[in-house]
PDB file of C-alpha atoms in Angstrom:
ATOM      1  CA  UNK A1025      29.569 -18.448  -5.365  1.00 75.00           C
ATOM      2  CA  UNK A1026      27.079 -17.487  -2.496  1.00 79.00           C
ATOM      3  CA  UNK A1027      28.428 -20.088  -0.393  1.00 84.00           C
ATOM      4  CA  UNK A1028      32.115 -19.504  -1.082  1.00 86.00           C
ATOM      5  CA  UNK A1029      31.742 -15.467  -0.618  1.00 86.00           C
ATOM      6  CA  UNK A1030      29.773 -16.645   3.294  1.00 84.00           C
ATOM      7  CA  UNK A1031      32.393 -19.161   4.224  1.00 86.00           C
ATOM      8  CA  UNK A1032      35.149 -16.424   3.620  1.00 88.00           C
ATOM      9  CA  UNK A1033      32.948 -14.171   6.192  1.00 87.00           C
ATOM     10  CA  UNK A1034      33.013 -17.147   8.802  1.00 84.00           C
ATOM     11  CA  UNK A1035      36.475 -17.992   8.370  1.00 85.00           C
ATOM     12  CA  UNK A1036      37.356 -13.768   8.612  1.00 87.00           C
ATOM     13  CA  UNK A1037      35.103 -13.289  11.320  1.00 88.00           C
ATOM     14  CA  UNK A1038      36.309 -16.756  13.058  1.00 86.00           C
ATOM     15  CA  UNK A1039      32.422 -17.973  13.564  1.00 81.00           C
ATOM     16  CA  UNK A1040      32.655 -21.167  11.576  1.00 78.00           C
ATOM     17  CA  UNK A1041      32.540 -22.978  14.824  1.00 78.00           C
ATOM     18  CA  UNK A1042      30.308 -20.647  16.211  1.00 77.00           C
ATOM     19  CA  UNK A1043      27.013 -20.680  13.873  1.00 78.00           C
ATOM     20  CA  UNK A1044      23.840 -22.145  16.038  1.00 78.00           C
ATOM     21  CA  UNK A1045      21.787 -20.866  12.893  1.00 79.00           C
ATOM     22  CA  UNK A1046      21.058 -18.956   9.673  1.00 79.00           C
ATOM     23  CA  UNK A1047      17.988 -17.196   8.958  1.00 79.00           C
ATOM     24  CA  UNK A1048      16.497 -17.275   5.325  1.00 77.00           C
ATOM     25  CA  UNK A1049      13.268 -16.954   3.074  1.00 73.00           C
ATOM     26  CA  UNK A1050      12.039 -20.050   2.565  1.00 70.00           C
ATOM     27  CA  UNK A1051      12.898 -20.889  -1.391  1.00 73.00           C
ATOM     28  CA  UNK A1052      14.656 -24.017  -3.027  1.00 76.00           C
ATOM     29  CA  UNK A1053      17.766 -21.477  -3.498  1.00 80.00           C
ATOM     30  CA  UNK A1054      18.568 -21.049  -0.136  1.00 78.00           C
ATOM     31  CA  UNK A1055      17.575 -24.522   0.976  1.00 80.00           C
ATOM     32  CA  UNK A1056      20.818 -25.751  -1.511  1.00 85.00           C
ATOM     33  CA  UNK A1057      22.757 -22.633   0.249  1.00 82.00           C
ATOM     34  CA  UNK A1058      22.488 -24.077   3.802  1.00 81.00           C
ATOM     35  CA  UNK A1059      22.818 -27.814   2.444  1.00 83.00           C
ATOM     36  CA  UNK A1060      26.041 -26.810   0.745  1.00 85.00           C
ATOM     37  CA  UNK A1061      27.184 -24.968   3.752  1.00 83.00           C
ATOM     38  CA  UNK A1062      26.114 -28.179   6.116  1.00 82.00           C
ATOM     39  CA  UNK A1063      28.343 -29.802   3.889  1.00 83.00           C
ATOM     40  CA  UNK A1064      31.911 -27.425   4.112  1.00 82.00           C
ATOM     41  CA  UNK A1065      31.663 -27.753   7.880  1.00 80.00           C
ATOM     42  CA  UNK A1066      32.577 -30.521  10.650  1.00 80.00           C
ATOM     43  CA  UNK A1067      28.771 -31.577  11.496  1.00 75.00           C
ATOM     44  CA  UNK A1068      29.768 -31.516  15.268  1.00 74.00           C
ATOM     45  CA  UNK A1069      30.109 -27.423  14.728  1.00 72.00           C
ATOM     46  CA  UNK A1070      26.197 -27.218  14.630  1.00 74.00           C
ATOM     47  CA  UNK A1071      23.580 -27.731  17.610  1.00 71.00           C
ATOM     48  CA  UNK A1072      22.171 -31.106  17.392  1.00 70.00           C
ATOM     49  CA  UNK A1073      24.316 -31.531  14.106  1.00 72.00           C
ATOM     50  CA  UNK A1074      22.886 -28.951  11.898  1.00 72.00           C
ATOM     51  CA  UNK A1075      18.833 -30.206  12.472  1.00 73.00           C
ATOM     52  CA  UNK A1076      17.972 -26.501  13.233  1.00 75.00           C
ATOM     53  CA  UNK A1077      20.240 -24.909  11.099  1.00 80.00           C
ATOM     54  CA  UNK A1078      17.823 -23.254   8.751  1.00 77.00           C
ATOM     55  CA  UNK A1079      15.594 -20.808  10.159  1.00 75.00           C
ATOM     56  CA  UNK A1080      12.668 -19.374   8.560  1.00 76.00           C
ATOM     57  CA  UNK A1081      12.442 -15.927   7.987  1.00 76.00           C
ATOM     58  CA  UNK A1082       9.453 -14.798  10.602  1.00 75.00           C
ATOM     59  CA  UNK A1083       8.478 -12.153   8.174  1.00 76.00           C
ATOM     60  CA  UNK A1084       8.398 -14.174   5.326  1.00 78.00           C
ATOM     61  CA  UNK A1085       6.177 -16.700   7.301  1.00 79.00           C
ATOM     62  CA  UNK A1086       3.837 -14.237   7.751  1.00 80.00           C
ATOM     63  CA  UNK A1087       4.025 -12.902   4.323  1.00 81.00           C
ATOM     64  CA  UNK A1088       2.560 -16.472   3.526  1.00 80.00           C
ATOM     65  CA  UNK A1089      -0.099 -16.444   5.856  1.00 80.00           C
ATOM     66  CA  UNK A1090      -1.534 -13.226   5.017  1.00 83.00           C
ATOM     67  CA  UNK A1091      -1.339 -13.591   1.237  1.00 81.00           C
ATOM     68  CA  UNK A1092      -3.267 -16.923   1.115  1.00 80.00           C
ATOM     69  CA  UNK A1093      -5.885 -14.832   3.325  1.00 75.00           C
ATOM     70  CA  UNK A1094      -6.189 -11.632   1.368  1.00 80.00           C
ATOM     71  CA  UNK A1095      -7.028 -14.448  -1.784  1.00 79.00           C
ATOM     72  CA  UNK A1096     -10.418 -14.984   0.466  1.00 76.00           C
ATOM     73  CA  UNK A1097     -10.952 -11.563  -0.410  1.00 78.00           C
ATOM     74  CA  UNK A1098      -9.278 -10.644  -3.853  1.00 84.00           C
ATOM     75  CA  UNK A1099     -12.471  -9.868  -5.730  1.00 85.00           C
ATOM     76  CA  UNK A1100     -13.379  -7.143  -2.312  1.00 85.00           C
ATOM     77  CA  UNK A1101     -10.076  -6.256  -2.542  1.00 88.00           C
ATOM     78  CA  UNK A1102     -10.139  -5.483  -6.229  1.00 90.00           C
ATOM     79  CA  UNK A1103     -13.466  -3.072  -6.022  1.00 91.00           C
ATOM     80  CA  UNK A1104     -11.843  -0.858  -3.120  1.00 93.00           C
ATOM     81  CA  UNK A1105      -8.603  -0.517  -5.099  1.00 93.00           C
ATOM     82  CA  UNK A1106     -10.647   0.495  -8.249  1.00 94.00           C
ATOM     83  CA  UNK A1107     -12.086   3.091  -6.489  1.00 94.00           C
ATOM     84  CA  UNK A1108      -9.293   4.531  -5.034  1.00 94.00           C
ATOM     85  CA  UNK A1109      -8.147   4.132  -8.330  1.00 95.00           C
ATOM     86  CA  UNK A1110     -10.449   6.378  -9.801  1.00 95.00           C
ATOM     87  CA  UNK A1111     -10.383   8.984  -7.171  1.00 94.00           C
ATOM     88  CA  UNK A1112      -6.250   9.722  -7.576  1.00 92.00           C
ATOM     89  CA  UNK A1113      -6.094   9.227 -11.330  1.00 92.00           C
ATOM     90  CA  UNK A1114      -6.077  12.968 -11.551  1.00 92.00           C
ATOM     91  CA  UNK A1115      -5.053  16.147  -9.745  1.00 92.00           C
ATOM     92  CA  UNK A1116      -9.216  17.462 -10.212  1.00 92.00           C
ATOM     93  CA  UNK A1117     -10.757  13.928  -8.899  1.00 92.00           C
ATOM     94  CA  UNK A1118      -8.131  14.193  -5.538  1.00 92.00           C
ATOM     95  CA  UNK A1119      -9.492  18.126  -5.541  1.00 91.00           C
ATOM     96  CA  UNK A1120     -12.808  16.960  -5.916  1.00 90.00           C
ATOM     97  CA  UNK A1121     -12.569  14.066  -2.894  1.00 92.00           C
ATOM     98  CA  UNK A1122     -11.151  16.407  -0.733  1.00 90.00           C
ATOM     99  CA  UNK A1123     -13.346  18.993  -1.211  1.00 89.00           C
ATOM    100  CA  UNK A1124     -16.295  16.436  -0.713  1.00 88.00           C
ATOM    101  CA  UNK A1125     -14.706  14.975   2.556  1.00 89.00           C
ATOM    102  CA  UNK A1126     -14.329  18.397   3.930  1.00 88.00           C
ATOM    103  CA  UNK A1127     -18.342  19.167   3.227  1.00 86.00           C
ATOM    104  CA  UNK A1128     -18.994  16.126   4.983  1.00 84.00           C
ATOM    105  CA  UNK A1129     -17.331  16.982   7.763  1.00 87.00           C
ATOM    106  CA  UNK A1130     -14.513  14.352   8.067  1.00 87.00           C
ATOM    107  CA  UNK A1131     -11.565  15.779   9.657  1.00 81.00           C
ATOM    108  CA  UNK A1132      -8.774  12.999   8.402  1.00 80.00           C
ATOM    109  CA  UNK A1133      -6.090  14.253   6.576  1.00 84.00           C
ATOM    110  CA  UNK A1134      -4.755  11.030   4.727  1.00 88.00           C
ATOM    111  CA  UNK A1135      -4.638  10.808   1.086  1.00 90.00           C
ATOM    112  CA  UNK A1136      -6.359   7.803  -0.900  1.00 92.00           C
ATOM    113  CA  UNK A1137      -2.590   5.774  -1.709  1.00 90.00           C
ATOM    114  CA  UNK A1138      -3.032   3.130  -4.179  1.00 91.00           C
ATOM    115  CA  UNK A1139      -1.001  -0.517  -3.206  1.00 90.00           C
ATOM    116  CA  UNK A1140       1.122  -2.467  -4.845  1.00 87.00           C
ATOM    117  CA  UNK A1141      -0.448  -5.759  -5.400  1.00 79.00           C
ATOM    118  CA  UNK A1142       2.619  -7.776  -4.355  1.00 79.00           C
ATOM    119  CA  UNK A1143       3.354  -6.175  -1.504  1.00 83.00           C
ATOM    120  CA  UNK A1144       0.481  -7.039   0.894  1.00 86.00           C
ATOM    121  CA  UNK A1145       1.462  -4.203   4.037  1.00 87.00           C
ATOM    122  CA  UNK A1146       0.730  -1.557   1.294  1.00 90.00           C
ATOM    123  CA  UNK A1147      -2.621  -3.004   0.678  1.00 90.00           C
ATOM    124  CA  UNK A1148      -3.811  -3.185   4.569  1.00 91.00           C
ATOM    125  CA  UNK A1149      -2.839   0.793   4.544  1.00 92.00           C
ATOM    126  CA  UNK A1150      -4.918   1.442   1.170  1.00 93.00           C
ATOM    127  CA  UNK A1151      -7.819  -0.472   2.849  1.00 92.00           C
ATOM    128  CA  UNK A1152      -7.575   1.577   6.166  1.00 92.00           C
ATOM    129  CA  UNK A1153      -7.711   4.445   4.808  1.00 93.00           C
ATOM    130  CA  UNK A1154     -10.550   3.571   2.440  1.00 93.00           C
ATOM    131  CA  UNK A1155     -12.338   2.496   5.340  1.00 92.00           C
ATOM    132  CA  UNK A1156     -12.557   6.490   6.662  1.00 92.00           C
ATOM    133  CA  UNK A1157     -13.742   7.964   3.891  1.00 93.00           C
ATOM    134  CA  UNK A1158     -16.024   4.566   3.308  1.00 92.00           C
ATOM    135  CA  UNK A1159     -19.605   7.089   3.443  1.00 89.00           C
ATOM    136  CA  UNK A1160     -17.557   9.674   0.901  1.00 90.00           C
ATOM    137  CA  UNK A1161     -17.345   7.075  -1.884  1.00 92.00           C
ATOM    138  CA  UNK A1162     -21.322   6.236  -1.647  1.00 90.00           C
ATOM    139  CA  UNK A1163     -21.894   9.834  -1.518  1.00 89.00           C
ATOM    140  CA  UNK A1164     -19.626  10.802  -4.971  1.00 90.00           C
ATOM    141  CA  UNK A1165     -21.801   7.762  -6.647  1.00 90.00           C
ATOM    142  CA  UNK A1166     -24.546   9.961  -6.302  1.00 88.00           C
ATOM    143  CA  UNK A1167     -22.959  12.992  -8.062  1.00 85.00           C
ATOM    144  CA  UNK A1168     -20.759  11.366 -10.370  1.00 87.00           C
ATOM    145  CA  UNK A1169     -22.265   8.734 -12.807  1.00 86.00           C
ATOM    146  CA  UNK A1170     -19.006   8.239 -14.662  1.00 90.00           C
ATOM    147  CA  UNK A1171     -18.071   6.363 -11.338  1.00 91.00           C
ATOM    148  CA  UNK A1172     -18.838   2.931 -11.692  1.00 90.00           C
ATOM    149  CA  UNK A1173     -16.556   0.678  -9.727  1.00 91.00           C
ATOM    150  CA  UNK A1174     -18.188   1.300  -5.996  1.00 91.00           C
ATOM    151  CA  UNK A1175     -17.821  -1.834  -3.925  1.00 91.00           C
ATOM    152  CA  UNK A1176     -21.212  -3.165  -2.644  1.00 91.00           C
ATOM    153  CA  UNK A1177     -21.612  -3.289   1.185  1.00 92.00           C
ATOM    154  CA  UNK A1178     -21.099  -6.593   1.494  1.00 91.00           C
ATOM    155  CA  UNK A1179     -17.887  -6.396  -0.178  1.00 90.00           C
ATOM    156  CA  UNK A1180     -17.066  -3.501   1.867  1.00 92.00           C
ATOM    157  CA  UNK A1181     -18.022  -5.616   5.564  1.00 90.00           C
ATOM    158  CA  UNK A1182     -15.663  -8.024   3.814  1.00 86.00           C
ATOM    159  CA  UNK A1183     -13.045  -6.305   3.504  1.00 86.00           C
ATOM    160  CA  UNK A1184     -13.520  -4.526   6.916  1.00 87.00           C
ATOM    161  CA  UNK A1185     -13.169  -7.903   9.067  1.00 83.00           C
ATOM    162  CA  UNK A1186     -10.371  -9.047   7.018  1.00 80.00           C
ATOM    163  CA  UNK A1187      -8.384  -5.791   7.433  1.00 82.00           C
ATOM    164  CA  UNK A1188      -9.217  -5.658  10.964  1.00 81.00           C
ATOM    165  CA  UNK A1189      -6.970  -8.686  11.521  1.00 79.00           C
ATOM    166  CA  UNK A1190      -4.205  -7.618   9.103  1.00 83.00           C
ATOM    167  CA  UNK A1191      -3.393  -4.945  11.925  1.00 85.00           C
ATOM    168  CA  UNK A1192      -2.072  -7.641  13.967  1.00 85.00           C
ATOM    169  CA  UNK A1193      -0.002  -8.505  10.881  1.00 86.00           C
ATOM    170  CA  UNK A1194       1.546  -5.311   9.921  1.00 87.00           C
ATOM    171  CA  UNK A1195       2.183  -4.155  13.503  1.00 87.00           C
ATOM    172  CA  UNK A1196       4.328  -8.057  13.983  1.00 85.00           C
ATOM    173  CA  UNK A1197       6.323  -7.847  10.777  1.00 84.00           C
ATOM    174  CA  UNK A1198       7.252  -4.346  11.609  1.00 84.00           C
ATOM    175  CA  UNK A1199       8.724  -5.361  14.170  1.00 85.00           C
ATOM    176  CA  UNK A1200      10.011  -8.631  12.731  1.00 81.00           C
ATOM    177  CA  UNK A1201      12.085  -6.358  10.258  1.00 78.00           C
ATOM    178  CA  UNK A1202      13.538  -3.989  13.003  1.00 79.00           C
ATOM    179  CA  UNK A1203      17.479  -3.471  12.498  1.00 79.00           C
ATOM    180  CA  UNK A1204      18.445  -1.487  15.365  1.00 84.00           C
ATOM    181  CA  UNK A1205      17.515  -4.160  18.052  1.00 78.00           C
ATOM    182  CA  UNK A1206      17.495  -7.860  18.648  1.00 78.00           C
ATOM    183  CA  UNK A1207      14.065  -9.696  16.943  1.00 77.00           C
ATOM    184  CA  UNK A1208      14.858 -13.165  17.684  1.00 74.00           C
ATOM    185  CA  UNK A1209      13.036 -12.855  21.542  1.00 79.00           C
ATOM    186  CA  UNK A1210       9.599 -11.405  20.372  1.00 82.00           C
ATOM    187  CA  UNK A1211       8.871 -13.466  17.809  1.00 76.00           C
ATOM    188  CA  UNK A1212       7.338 -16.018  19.870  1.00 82.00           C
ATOM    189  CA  UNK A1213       5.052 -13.479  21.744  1.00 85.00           C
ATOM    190  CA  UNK A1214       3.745 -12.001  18.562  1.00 82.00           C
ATOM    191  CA  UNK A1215       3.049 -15.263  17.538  1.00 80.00           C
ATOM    192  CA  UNK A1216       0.907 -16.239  19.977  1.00 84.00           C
ATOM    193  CA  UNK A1217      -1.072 -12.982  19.919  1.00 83.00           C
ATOM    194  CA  UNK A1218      -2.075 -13.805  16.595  1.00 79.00           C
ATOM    195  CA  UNK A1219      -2.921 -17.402  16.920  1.00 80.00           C
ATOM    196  CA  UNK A1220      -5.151 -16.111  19.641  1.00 81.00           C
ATOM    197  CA  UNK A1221      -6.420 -13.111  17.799  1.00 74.00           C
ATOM    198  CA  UNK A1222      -7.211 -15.898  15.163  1.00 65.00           C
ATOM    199  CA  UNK A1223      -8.988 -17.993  17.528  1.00 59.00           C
ATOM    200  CA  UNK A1224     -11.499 -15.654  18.971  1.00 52.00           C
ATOM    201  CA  UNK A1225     -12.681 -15.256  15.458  1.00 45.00           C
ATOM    202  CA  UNK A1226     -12.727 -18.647  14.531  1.00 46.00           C
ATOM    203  CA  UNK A1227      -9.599 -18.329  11.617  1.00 47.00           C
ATOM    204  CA  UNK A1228      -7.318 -21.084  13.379  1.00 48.00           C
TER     205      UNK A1228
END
């Protein structure tokens, strides 16, 4: 149905001899999609017969790549989003942060935001800002015993040189998933910059 609802589009738009390729997530479903498509058109339509067809979805890529590296630090990970967590699970605990951040001097005004677990760009932003009010949440431990779910330092350092790679990451798929100019020429670029970002800290 997929297949037959896109070759009507080609056939409207009169681009079936004009496809060079078709970008998609990387999944079994859309592997038979561009197989079945191969298939409804003359082989000699495609550049170098179809071979580069399929394109990976650059975003997706690096979905991949950054989920199997956030697993390095899932039990980190888990500690920081307890505590933010804790700290938003009620109108008087957000009071009571903000009221201890402004004692302390600290001038940011970003909220603690809690992540969704799938969706790893929301995680990088609950981690950096975590990471400013890092002192604040050693601080409540002190005056609040019923908090019990403060990441140790080393967890917190862990975290910290993971995250500060992720920036990389969020800054490339933003601009991977741009709509209001062409993506396909900075992909490469933005690649490189993180192979070499990934180098200089031993990660590649």
């Amino acid at each position: 149905m997929l297949v037959a609802a896109l070759m009507d589009c080609f056939y409207e738009l009169n681009i079936d001899r004009k496809l060079s390729t078709l970008t998609l997530d990387n999944c079994s479903t859309n592997d038979a999609v561009v197989e079945d498509i191969l298939n409804e058109l003359p082989s000699a339509s495609f550049m170098l017969r179809g071979s580069l067809f399929h394109m990976r979805c650059c975003a997706r890529v690096l979905n991949l790549i950054v989920q199997d590296g956030l697993s390095v630090i899932g039990q980190a990970i888990a500690r920081i989003r307890e505590s933010v967590a804790y700290w938003s699970a009620s109108p008087k605990r957000e009071q009571k942060f903000v009221e201890a951040s402004h004692q302390e001097g600290i001038e940011s005004t970003k909220k603690l935001a809690l992540d969704y677990k799938t969706c790893w760009n929301s995680t990088y932003l609950m981690l950096e800002t975590a990471f400013i009010y890092k002192d604040m949440f050693f601080r409540l431990k002190l005056r609040q015993p019923q908090y019990r779910c403060l990441p140790t330092e080393e967890k917190w350092e862990l975290a910290e040189q993971v995250c500060s790679k992720l920036k990389i990451f969020y800054v490339a798929t933003n601009l991977f998933s741009g709509t209001k100019y062409s993506t396909s020429n900075i992909y490469f670029p933005k690649f490189c910059e993180i192979r070499i970002a990934g180098s200089d800290v031993g990660m590649v």
